Tab-separated table of N, CA and C in Angstrom:
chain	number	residue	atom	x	y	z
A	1	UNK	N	-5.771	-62.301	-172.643
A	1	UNK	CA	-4.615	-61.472	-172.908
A	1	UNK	C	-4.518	-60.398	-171.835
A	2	UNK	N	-3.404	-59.996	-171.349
A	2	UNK	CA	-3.156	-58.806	-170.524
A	2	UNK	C	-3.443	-57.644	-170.704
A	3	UNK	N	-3.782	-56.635	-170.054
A	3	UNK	CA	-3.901	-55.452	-170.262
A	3	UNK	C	-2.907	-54.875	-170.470
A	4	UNK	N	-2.370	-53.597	-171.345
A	4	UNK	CA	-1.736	-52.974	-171.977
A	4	UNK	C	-1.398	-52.078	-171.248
A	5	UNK	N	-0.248	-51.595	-170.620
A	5	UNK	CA	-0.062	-50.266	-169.718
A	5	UNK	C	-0.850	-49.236	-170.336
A	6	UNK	N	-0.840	-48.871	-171.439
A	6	UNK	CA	-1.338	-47.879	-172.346
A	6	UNK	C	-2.734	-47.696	-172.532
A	7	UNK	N	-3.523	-49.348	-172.282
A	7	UNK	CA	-4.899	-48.949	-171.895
A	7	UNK	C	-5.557	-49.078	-170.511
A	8	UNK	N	-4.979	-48.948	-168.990
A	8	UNK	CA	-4.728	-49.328	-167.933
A	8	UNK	C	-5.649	-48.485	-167.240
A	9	UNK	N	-7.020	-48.651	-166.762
A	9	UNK	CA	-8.300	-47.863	-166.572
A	9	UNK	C	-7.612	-46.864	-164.984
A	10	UNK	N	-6.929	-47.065	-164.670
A	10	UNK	CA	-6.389	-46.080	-163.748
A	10	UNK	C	-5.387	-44.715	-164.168
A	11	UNK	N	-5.189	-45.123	-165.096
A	11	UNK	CA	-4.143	-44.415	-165.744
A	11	UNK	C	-4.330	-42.936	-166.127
A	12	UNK	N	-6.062	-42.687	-166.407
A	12	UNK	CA	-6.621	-41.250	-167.200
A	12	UNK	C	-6.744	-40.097	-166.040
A	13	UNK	N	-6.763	-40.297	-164.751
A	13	UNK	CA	-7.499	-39.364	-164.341
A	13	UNK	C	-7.523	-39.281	-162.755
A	14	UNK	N	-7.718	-38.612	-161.912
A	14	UNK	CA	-8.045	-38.782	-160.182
A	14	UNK	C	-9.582	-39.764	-160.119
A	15	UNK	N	-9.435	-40.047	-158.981
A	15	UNK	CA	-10.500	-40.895	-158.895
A	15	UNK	C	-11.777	-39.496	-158.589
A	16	UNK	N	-12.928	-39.819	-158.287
A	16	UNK	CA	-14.234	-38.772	-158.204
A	16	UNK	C	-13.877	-37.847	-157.232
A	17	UNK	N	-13.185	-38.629	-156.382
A	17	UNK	CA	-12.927	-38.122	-154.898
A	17	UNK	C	-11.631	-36.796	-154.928
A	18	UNK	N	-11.228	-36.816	-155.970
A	18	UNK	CA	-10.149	-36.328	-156.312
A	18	UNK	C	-8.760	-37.142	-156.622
A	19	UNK	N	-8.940	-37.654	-155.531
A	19	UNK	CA	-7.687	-38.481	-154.488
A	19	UNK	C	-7.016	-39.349	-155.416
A	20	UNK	N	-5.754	-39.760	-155.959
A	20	UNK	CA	-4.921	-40.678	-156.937
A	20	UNK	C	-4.425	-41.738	-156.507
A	21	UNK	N	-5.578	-43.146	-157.124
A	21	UNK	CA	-5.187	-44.468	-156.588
A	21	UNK	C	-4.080	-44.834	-157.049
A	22	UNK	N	-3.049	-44.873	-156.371
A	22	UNK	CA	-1.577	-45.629	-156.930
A	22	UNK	C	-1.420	-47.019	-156.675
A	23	UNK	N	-2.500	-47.575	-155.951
A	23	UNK	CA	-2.609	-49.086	-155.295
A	23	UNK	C	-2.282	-49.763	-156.717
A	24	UNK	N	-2.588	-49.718	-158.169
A	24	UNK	CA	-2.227	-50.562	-159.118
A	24	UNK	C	-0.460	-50.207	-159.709
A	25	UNK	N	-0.241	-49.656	-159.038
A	25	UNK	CA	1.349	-49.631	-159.921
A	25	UNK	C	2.427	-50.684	-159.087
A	26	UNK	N	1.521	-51.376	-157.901
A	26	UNK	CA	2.039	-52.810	-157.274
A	26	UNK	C	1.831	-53.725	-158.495
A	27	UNK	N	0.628	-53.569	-159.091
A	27	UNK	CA	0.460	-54.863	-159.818
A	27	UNK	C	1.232	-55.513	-161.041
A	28	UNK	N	1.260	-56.566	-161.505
A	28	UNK	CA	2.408	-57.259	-162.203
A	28	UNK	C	1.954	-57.507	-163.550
A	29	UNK	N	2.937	-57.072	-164.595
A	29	UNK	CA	2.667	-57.172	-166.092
A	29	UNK	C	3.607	-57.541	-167.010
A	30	UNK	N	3.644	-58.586	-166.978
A	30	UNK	CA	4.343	-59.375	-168.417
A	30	UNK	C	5.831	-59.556	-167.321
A	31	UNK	N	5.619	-59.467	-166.021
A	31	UNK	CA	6.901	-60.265	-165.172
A	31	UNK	C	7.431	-58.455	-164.523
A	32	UNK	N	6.794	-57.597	-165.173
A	32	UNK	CA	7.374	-55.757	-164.472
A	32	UNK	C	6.057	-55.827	-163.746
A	33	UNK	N	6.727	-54.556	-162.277
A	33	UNK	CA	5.913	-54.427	-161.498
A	33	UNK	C	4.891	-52.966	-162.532
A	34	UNK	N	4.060	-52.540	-162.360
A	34	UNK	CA	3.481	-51.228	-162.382
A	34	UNK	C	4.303	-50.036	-162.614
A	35	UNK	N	4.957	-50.208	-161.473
A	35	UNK	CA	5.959	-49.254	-161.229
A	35	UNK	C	7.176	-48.920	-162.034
A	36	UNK	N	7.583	-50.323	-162.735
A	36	UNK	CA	8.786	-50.703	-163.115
A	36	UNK	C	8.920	-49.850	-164.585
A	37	UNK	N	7.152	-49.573	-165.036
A	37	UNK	CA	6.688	-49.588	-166.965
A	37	UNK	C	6.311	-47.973	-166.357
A	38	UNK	N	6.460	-47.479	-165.118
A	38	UNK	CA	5.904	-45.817	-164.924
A	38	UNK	C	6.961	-45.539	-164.999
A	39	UNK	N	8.554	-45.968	-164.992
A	39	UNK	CA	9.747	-45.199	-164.434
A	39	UNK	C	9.580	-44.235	-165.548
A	40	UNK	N	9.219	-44.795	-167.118
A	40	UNK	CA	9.927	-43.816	-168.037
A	40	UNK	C	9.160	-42.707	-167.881
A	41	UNK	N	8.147	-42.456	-167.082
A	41	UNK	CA	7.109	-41.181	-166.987
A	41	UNK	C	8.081	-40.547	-165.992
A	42	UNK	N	8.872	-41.329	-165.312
A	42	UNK	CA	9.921	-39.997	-164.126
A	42	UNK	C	10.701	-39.063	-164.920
A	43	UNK	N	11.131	-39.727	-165.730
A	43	UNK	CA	11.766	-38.835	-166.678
A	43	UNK	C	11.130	-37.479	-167.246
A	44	UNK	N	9.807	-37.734	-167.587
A	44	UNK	CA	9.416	-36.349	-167.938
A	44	UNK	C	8.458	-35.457	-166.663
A	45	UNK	N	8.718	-36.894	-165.751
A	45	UNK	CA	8.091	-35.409	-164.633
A	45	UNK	C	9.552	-35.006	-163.937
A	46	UNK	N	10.194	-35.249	-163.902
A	46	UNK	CA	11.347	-34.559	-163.785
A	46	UNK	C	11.983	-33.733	-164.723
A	47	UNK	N	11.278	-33.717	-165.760
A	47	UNK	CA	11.348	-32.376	-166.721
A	47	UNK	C	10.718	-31.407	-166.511
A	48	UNK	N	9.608	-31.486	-165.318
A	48	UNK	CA	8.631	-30.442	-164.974
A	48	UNK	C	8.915	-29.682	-164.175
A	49	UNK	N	10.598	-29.549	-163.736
A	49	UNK	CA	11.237	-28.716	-162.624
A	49	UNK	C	12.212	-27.975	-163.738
A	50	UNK	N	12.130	-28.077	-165.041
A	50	UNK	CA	12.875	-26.833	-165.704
A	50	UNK	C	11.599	-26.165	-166.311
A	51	UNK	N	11.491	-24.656	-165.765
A	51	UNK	CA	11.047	-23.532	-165.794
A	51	UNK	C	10.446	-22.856	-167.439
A	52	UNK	N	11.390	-23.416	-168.333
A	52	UNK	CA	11.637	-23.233	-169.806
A	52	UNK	C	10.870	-24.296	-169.738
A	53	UNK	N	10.820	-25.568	-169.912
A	53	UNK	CA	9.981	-26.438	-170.361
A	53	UNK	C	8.761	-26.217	-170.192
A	54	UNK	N	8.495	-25.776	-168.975
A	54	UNK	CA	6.830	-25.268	-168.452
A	54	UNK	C	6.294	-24.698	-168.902
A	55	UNK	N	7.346	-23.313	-169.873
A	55	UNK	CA	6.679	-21.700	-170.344
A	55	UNK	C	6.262	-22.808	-171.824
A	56	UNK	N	7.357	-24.194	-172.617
A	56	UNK	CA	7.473	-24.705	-173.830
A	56	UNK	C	6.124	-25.326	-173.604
A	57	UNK	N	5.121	-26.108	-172.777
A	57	UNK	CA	3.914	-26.422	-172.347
A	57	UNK	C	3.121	-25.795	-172.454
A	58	UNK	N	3.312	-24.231	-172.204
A	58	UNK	CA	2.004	-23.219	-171.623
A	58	UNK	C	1.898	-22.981	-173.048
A	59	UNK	N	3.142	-22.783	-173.939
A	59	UNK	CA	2.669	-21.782	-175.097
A	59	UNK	C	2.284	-22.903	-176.542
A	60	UNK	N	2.210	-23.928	-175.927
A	60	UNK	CA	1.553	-25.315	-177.212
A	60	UNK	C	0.259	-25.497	-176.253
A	61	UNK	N	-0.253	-24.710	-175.380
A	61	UNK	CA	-1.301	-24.747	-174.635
A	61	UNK	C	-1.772	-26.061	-173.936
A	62	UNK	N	-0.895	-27.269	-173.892
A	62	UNK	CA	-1.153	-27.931	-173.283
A	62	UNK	C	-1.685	-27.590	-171.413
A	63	UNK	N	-1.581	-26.822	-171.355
A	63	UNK	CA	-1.928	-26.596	-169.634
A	63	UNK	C	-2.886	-26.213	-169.696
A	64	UNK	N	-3.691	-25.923	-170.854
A	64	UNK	CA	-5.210	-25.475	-170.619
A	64	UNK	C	-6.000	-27.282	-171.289
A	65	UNK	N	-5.217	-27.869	-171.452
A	65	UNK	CA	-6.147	-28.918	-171.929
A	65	UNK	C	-6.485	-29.810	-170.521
A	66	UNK	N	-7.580	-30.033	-170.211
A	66	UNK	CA	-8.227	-30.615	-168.850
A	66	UNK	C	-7.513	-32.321	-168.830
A	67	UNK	N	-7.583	-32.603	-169.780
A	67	UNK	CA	-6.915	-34.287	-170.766
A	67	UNK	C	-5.711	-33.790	-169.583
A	68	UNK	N	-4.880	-33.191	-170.126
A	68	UNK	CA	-3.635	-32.886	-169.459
A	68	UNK	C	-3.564	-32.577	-168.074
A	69	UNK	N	-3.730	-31.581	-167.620
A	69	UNK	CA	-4.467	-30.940	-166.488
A	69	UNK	C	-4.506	-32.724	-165.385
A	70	UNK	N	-5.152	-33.453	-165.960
A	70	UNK	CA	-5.824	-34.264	-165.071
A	70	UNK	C	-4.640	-35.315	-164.851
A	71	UNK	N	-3.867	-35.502	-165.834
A	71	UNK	CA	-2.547	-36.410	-166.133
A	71	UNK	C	-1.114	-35.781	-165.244
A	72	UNK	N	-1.312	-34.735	-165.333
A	72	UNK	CA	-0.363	-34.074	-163.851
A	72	UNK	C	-0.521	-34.045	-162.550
A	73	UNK	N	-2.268	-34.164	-162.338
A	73	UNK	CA	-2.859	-34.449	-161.094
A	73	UNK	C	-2.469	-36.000	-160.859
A	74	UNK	N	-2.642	-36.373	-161.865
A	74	UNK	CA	-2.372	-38.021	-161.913
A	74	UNK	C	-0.702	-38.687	-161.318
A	75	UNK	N	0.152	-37.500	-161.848
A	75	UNK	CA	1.567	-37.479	-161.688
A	75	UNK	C	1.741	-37.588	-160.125
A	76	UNK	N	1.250	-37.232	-159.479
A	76	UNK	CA	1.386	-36.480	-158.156
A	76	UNK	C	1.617	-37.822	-157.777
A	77	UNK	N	1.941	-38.578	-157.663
A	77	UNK	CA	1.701	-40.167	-156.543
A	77	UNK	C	3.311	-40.286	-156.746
A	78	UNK	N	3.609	-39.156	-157.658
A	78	UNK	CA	5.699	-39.413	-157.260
A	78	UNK	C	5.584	-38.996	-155.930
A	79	UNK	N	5.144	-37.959	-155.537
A	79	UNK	CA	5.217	-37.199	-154.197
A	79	UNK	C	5.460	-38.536	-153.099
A	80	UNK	N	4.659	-39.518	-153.510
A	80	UNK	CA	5.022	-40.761	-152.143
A	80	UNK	C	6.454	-41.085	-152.089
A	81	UNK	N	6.847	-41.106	-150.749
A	81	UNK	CA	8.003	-41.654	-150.429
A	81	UNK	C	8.710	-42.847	-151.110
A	82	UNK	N	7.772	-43.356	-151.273
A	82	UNK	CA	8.015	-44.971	-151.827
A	82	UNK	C	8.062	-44.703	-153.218
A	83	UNK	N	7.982	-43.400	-154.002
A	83	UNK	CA	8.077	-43.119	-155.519
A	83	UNK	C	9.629	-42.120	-155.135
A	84	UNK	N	8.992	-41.429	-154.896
A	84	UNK	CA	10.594	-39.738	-154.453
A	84	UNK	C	11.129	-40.208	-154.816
A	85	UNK	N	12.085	-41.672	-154.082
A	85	UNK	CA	12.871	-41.720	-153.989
A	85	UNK	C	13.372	-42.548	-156.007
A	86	UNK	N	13.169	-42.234	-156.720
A	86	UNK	CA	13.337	-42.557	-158.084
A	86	UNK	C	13.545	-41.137	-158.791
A	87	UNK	N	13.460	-40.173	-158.177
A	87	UNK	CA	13.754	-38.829	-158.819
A	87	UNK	C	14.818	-37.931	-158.192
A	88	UNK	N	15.479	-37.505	-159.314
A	88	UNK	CA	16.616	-37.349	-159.080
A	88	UNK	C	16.861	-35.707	-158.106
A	89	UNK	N	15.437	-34.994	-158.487
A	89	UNK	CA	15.659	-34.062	-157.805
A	89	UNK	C	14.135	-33.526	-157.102
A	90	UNK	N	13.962	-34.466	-155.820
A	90	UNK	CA	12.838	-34.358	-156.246
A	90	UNK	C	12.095	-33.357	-155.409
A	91	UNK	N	12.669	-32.245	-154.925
A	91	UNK	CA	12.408	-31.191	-154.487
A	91	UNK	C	11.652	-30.044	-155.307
A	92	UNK	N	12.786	-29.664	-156.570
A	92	UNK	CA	12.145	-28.760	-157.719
A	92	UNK	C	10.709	-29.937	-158.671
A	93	UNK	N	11.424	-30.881	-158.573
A	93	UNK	CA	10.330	-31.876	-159.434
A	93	UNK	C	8.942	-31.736	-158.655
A	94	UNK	N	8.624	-31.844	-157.611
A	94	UNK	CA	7.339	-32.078	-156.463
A	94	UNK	C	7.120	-30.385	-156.567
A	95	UNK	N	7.815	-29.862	-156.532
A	95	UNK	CA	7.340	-28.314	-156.355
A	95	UNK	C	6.722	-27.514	-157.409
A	96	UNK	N	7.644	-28.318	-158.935
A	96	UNK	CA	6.562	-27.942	-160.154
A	96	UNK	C	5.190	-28.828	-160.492
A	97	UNK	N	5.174	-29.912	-160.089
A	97	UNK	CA	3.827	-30.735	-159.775
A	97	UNK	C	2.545	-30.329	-159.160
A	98	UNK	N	3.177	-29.422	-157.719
A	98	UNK	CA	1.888	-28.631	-157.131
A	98	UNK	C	1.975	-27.502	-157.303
A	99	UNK	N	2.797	-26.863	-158.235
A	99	UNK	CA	2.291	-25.231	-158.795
A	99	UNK	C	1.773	-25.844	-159.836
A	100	UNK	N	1.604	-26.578	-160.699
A	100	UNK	CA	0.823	-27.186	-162.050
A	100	UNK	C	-0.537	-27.900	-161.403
A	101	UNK	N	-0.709	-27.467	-160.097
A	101	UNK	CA	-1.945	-27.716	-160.048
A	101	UNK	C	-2.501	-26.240	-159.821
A	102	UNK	N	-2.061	-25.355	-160.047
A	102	UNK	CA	-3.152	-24.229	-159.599
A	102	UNK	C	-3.007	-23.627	-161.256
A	103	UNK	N	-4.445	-22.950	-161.550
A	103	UNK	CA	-4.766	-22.577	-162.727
A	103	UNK	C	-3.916	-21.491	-162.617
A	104	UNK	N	-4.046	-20.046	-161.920
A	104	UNK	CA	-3.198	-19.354	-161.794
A	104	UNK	C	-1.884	-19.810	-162.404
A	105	UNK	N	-0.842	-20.211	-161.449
A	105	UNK	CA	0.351	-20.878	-162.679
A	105	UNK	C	0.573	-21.002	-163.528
A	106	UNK	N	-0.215	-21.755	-164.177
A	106	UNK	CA	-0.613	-22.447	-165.300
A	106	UNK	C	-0.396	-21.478	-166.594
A	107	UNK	N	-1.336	-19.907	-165.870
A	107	UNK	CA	-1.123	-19.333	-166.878
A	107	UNK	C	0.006	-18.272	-166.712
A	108	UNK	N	0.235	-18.221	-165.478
A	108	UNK	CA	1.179	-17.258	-165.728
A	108	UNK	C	2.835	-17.479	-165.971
A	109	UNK	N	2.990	-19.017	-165.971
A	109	UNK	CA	4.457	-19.386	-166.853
A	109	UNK	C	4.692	-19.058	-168.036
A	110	UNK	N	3.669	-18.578	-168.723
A	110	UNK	CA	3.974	-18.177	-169.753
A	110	UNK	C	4.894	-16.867	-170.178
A	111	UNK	N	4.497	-16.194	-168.494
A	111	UNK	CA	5.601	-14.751	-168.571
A	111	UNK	C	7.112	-14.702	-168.622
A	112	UNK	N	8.201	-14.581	-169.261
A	112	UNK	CA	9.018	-14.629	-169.711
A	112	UNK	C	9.677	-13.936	-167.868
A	113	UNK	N	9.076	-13.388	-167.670
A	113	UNK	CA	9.830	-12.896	-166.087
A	113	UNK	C	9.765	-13.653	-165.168
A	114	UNK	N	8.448	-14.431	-165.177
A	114	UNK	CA	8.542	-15.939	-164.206
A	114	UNK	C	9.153	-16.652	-164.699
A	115	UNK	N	9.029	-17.032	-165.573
A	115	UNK	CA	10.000	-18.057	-165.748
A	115	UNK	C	11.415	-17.812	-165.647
A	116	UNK	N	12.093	-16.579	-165.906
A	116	UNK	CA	13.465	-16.221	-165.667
A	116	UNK	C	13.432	-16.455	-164.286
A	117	UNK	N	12.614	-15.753	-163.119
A	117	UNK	CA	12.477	-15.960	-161.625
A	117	UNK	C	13.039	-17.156	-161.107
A	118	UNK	N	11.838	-17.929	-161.562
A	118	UNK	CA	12.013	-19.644	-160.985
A	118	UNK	C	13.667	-20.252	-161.696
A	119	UNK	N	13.666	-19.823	-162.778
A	119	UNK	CA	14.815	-20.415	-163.453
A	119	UNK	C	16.148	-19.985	-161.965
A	120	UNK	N	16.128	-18.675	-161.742
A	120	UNK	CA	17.103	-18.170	-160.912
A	120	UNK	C	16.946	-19.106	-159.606
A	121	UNK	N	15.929	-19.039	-158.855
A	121	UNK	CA	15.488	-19.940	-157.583
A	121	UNK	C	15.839	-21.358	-158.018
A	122	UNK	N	15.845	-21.884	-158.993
A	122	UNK	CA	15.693	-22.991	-158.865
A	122	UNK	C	17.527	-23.289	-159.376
A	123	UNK	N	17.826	-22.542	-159.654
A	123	UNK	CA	19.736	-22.873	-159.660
A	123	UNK	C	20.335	-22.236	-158.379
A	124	UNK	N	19.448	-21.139	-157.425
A	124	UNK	CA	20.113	-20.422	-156.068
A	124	UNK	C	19.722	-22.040	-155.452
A	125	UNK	N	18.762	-22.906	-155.713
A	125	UNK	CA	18.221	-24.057	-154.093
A	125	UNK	C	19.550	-24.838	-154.690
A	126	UNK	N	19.884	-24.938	-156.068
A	126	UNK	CA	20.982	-25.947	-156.619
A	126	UNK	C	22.115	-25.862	-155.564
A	127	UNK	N	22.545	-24.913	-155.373
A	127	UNK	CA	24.012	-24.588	-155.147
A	127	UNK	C	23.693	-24.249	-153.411
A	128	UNK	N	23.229	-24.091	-152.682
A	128	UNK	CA	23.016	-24.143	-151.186
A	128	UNK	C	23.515	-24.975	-150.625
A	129	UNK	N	24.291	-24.683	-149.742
A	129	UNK	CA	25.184	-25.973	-148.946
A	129	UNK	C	23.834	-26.624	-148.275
A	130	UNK	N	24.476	-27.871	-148.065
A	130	UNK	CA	23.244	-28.575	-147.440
A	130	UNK	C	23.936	-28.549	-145.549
């Protein structure tokens, strides 16, 4: 029988090295690529570029859970070119990915003034002529 996306031994964590093997989201399951059964995870890492959602994370304390913590490190392989391009914005999206890697952050989204901050920055990058 196939392995289960859900129990998929790459799936928990960075490898020792730190470093996040994405080499299995080529591989093929039930006729979908890897990639095809991660899209619905774009969706909520592209929820990780609204500011409010982050402070809604910090204060159910998920950002102190390491479980978690390690599953955002894990996220990071959108950052590849060959992922980006599946997110819709993926400037604020990649930018809340590597502030959710520093502990600092982590805790200080919880301040009702950062998060108003970023909320502002992140609707001033909206509207910038390109």
């Amino acid at each position: 029988m196939a392995q289960s996306a859900a129990t998929h031994p790459n799936l928990d964590a960075p490898s020792s090295s730190g470093t996040v093997d994405s080499s299995h989201l080529d591989q093929s399951y039930a006729g979908f690529t890897r990639f095809e059964l991660e899209l619905e995870k774009s969706q909520f890492v592209q929820a990780l570029a609204n500011p409010y959602y982050l402070n809604h994370l910090a204060s159910q304390k998920l950002l102190q859970d390491s479980t978690f913590v390690a599953y955002l490190n894990y996220l990071q392989y959108f950052a590849q070119p060959k992922y980006t391009r599946y997110l819709s914005y993926p400037g604020p999206t990649l930018k809340a990915l590597e502030l959710l890697q520093q502990e600092r952050f982590r805790q200080e989204i919880l301040s009702p003034d950062i998060v108003a901050h970023l909320a502002e920055q992140t609707m001033l990058s909206s509207v910038k002529p390109k």
